[in-house]
XYZ file of C-alpha atoms in Angstrom:
400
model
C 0.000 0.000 0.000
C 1.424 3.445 -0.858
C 2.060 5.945 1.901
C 1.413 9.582 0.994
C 4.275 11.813 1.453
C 2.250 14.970 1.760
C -0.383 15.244 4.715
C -0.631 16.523 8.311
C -0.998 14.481 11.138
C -2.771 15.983 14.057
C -2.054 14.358 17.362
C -4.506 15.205 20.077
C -3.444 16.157 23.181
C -5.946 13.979 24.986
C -4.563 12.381 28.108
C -5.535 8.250 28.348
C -5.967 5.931 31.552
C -6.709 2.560 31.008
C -7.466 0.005 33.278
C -8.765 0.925 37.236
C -8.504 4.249 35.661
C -11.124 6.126 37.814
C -10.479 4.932 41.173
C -6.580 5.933 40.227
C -6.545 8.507 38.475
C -10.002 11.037 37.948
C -9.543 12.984 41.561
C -5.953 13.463 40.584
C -6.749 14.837 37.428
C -9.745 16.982 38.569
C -6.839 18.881 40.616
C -4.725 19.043 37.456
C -7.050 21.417 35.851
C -7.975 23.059 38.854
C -11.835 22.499 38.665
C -14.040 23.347 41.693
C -17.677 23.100 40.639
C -18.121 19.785 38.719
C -20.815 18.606 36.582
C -21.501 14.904 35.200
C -23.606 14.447 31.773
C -24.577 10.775 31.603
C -26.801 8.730 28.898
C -29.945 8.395 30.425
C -29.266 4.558 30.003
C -26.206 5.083 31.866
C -27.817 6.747 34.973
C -30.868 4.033 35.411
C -28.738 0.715 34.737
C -25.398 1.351 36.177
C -23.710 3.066 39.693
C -21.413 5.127 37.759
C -23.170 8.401 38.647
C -23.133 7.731 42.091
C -19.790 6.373 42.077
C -18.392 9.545 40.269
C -19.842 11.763 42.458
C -18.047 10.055 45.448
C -14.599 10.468 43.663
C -15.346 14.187 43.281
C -16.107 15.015 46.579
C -16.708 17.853 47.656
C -16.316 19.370 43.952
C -19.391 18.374 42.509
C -21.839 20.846 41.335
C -25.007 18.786 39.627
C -26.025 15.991 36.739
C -27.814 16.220 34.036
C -28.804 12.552 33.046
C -30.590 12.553 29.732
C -28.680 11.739 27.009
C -30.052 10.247 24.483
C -29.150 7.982 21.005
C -28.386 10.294 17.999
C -28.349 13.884 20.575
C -31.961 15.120 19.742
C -32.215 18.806 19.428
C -34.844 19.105 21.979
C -32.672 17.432 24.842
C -29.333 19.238 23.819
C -30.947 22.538 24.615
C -32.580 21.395 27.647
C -28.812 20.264 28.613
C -27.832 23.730 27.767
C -30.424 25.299 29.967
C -29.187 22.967 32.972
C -25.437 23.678 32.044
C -26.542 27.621 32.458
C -27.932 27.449 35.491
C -25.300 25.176 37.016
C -22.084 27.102 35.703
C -19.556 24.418 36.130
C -16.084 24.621 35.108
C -15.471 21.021 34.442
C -17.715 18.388 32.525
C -17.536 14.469 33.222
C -19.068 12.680 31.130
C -20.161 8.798 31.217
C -21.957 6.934 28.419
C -20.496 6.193 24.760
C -20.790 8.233 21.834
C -24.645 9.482 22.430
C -23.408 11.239 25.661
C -20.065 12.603 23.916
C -21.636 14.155 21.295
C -24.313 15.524 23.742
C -21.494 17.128 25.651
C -19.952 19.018 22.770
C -23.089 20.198 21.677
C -24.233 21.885 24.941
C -20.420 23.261 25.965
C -20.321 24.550 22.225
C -24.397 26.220 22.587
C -23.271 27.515 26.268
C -20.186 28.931 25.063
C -21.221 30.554 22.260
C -24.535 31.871 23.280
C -26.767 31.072 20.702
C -29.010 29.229 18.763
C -28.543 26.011 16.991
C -29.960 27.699 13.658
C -27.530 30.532 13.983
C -23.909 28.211 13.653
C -24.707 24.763 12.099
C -23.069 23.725 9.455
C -24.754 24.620 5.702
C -24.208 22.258 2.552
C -25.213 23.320 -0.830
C -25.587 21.402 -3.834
C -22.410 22.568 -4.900
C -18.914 24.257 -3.505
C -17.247 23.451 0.029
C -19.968 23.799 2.872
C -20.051 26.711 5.231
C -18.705 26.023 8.485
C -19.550 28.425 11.624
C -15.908 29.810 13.093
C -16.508 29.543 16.892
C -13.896 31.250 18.820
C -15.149 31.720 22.405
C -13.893 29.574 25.553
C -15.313 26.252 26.192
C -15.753 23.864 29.469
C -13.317 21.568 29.514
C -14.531 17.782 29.637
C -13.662 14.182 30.913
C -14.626 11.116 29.350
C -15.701 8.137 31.004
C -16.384 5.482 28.338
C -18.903 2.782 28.791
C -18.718 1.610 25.027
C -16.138 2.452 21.933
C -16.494 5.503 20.481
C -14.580 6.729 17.448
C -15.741 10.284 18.293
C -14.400 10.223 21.927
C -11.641 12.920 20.593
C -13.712 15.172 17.814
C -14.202 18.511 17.961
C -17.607 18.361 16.071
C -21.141 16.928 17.081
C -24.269 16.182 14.805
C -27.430 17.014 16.795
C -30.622 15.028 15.443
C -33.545 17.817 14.672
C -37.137 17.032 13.804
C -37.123 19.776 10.718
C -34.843 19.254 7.911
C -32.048 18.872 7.562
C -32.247 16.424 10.228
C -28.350 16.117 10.942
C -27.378 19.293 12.075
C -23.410 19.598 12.617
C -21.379 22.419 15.002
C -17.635 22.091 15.148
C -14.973 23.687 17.572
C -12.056 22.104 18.650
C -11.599 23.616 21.862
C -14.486 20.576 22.955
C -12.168 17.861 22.856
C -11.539 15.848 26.055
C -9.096 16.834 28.406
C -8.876 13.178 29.771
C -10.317 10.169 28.633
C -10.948 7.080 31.168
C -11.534 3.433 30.181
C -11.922 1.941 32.990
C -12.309 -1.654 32.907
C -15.768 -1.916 35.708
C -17.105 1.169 33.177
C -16.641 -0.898 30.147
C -18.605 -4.007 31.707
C -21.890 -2.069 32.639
C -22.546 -1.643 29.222
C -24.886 -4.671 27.714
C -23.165 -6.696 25.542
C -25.439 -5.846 22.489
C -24.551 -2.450 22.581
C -20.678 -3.160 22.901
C -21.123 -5.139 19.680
C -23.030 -2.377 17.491
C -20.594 0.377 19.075
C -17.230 -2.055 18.315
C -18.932 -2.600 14.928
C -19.137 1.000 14.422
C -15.074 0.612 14.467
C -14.967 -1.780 11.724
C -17.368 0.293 8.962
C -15.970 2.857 9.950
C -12.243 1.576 9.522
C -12.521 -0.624 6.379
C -14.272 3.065 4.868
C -10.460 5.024 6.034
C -8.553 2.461 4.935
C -10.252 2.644 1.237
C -8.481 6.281 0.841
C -5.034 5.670 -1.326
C -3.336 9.011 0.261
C -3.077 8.240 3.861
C 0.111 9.218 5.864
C 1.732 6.597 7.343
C 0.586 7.275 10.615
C -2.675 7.280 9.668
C -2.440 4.031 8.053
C -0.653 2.669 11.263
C -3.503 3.821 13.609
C -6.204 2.321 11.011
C -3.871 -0.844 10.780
C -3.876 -1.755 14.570
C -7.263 -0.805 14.944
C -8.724 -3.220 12.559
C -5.938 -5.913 13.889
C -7.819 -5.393 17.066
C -11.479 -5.778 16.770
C -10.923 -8.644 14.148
C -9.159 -10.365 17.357
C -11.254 -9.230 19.990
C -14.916 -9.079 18.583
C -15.363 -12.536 18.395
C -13.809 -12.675 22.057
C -16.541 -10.618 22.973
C -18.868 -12.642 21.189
C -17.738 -15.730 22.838
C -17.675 -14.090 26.211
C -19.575 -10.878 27.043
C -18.101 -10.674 30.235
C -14.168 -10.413 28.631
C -13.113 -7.618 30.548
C -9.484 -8.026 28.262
C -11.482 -7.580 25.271
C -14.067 -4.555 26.289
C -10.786 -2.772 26.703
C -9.388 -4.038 23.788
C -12.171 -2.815 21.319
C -12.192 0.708 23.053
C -8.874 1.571 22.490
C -9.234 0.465 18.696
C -11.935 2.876 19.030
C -9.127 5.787 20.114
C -6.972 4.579 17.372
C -9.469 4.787 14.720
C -10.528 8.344 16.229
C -7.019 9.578 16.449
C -6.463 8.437 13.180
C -8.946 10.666 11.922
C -8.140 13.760 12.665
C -5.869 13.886 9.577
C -8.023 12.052 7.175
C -11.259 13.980 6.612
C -10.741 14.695 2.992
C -9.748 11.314 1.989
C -9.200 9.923 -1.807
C -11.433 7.560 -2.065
C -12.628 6.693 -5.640
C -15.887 5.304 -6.553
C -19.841 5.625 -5.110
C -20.644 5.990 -1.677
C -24.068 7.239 0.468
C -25.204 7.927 3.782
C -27.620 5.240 3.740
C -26.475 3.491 7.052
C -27.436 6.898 8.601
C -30.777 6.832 6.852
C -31.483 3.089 8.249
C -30.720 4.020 11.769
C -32.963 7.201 11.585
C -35.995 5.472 9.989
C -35.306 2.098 12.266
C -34.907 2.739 15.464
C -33.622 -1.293 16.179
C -31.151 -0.696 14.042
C -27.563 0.427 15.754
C -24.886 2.750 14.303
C -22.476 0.106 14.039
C -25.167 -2.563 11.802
C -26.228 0.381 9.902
C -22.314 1.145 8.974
C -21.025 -1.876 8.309
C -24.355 -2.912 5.823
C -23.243 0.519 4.421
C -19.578 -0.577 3.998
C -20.331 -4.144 2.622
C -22.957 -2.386 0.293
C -19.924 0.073 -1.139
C -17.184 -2.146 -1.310
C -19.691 -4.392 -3.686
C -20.635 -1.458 -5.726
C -16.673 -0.559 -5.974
C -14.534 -3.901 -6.366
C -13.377 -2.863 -9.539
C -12.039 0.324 -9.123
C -11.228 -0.154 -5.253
C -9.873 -3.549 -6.399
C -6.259 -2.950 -4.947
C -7.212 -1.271 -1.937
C -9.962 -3.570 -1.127
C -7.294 -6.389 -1.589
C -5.036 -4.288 0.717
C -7.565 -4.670 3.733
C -7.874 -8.621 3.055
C -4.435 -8.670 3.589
C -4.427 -6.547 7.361
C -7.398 -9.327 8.286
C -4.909 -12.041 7.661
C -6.369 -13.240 4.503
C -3.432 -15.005 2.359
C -3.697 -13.280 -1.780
C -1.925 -16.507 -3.174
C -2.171 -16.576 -7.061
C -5.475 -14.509 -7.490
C -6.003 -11.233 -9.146
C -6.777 -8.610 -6.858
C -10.202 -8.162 -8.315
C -10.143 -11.573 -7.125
C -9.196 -10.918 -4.094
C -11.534 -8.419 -3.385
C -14.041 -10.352 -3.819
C -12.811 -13.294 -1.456
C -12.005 -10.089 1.506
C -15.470 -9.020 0.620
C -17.299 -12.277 1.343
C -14.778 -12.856 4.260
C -16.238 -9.528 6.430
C -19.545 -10.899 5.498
C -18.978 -14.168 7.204
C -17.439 -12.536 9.999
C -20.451 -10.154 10.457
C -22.246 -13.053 10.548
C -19.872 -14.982 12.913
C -21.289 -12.281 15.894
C -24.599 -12.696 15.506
C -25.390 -9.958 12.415
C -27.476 -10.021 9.914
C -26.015 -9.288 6.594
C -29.042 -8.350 4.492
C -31.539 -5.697 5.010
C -34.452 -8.371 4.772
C -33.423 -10.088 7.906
C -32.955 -6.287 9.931
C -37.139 -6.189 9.123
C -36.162 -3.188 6.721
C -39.473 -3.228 4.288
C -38.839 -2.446 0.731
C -41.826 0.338 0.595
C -39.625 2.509 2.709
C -36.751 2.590 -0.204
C -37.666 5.126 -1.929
C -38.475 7.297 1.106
C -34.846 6.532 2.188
C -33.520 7.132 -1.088
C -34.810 10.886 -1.389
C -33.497 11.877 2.441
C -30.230 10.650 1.436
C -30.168 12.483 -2.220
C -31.099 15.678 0.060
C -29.044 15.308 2.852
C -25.436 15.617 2.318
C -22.769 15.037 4.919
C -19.345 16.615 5.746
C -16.835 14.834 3.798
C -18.832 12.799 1.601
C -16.398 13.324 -0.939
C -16.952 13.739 -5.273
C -18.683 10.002 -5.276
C -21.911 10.652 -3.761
C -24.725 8.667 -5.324
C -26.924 11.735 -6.384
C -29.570 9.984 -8.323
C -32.841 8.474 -7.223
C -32.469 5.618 -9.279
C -29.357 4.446 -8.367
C -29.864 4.962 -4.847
C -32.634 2.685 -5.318
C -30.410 0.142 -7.115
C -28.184 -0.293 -3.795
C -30.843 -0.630 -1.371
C -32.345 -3.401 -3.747
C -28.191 -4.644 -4.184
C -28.544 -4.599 -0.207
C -31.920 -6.175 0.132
């Protein structure tokens, strides 16, 4: 695989624990920034299921200020702003959060609306038809946040967050770098209170979302490295999980191939990537609320690298070979094809379905999907994106 020679690399300054990482390290690092009036932002799944709340308000002492525990999949407008009421009246100077990517993206959102003080409509992100899309410059001072993972998340260290909104366009996106986490906890006990079906669709969510980077023919060779190891990971330790929801080894594992995959990001937004791709896996998770991020992705991913085996022939061939698939003699249209069927069976292998007929996704709903996707465009979705109604119906059907 060729390594590009010209890129930039950001490195985030994020610091990691791993391990019995709160117990050991969060009231140390509270101190480290100085914070006195502490807030935690948990999923609301998070707060009902699991002690965390009540065990990270112990650590903090006499530091903490308040919770707000309603976090919810996909960030929906209406709870973001009541967040940013609650962060208002609260005034804390330090955020922990606990949850997975729902409660992340929450965060950002409401430090972002807090800092900035104003409306959603005034600063998301517009995309036209044509041209680069207009992205809001937000330069005033954020809260600093803490992560404490429950589930992998390759958005733990973003700067942006896509708020769901009832009106159109549905995904609404505000960026500012100054939200990324300060610290970022996986802490073994954290990882387990998360049910395993969840830790599958998140850890899932690593793979589409991997195989997709690792399709770009420019990236640096850190990038690649980060992608590389990531993959290596939750190829090993998925089916660990699979076998044994209760692998404490593997939870940790498949979140820091999250962090990898994340980190790997930063410097791989406007990838090369040649051929067709969509946003249908977001589409599937809006419309069906059973269906997770990660199932949506990967059905996504398998759908594209169909579409593209020729042209993505070499690259596709590239990412048999970091699964541990042997080439041998065949062509690497060939190929392809066998690392193609190969993610399919290991979908399968954790208890996925592979088609959209056995996720109960009913064909009438196609063409509804197709149109949201046609009018919904997505920051960096890159020259390939299937425009036409007709073909977008052809790769649902392809998916079917």
């Amino acid at each position: 695989m060729a390594h590009s020679t010209n890129y930039r690399y950001l490195s985030p300054s994020s610091r990691i624990f791993a391990g019995r990482a709160l117990s050991n390290n969060l009231s140390s690092e509270v101190r480290r920034i100085g914070a006195k009036r502490v807030m935690i932002l948990s999923s609301y799944s998070v707060a009902q299921t699991t002690n965390l709340v009540t065990q990270v308000q112990e650590l903090l002492g006499d530091n903490y200020a308040g919770s707000y525990t309603n976090a919810r999949k996909e960030s929906p407008r209406k709870l973001v702003e009541e967040g940013v009421e609650f962060t208002k009246n609260l005034n804390p100077d330090l955020i922990v959060v606990i949850g997975g990517g729902s409660a992340v993206v929450t965060c950002r959102a409401i430090t972002i609306l807090v800092g900035e003080g104003v409306s959603l409509d005034d600063i998301y992100t517009k995309h036209f038809p044509e041209g680069p899309p207009e992205v809001s410059r937000l330069t005033k001072p954020k809260i600093p946040n803490f992560l404490v993972l429950t589930t992998p998340t390759n958005g733990a260290d973003r700067g942006g967050a896509a708020i769901y909104d009832d009106n159109p366009p549905h995904r609404k996106e505000i960026f500012d770098p100054k939200t990324r986490p300060s610290t970022i906890f996986l802490d073994r006990d954290a990882l387990l209170t998360a049910p395993f079906e969840l830790y599958r669709d998140t850890s899932t969510t690593t793979v589409a979302g991997t195989i997709n980077a690792l399709l770009n023919t420019e990236l640096s060779p850190f990038s690649l490295t980060d992608y590389r190891q990531s993959l290596e990971l939750c190829m090993e330790y998925l089916p660990k999980l699979f076998k044994d929801p209760n692998d404490g080894d593997a939870r940790l594992q498949l979140a820091a191939a999250a962090l990898l995959a994340n980190r790997a990001a930063q410097a791989s937004y406007n990838s090369n990537v040649q051929g067709e791709n969509t946003g249908l896996g977001r589409q599937l998770r809006y419309k069906y609320p059973h269906i997770g991020q990660g199932l949506a992705s990967i059905t996504n991913v398998q759908t594209e690298l169909k579409i593209n085996q020729k042209v993505n022939s070499s690259v596709i061939a590239n990412i048999g070979k970091i699964m541990g698939l042997s080439q041998g003699s065949a062509s690497d249209y060939e190929f392809a094809g066998d690392t193609i069927n190969y993610l399919t069976d290991f979908i399968a292998g954790i208890g996925f379905p592979t088609r959209l007929r056995d996720m109960s996704v009913d064909k009438k709903d196609f063409e509804e999907i197709a149109k949201l996707d046609i009018s919904e465009p997505a920051f960096g979705q890159g020259a390939g994106r299937v425009k036409d109604l007709s073909r977008m119906m052809e790769i649902l059907e392809m998916a079917w």
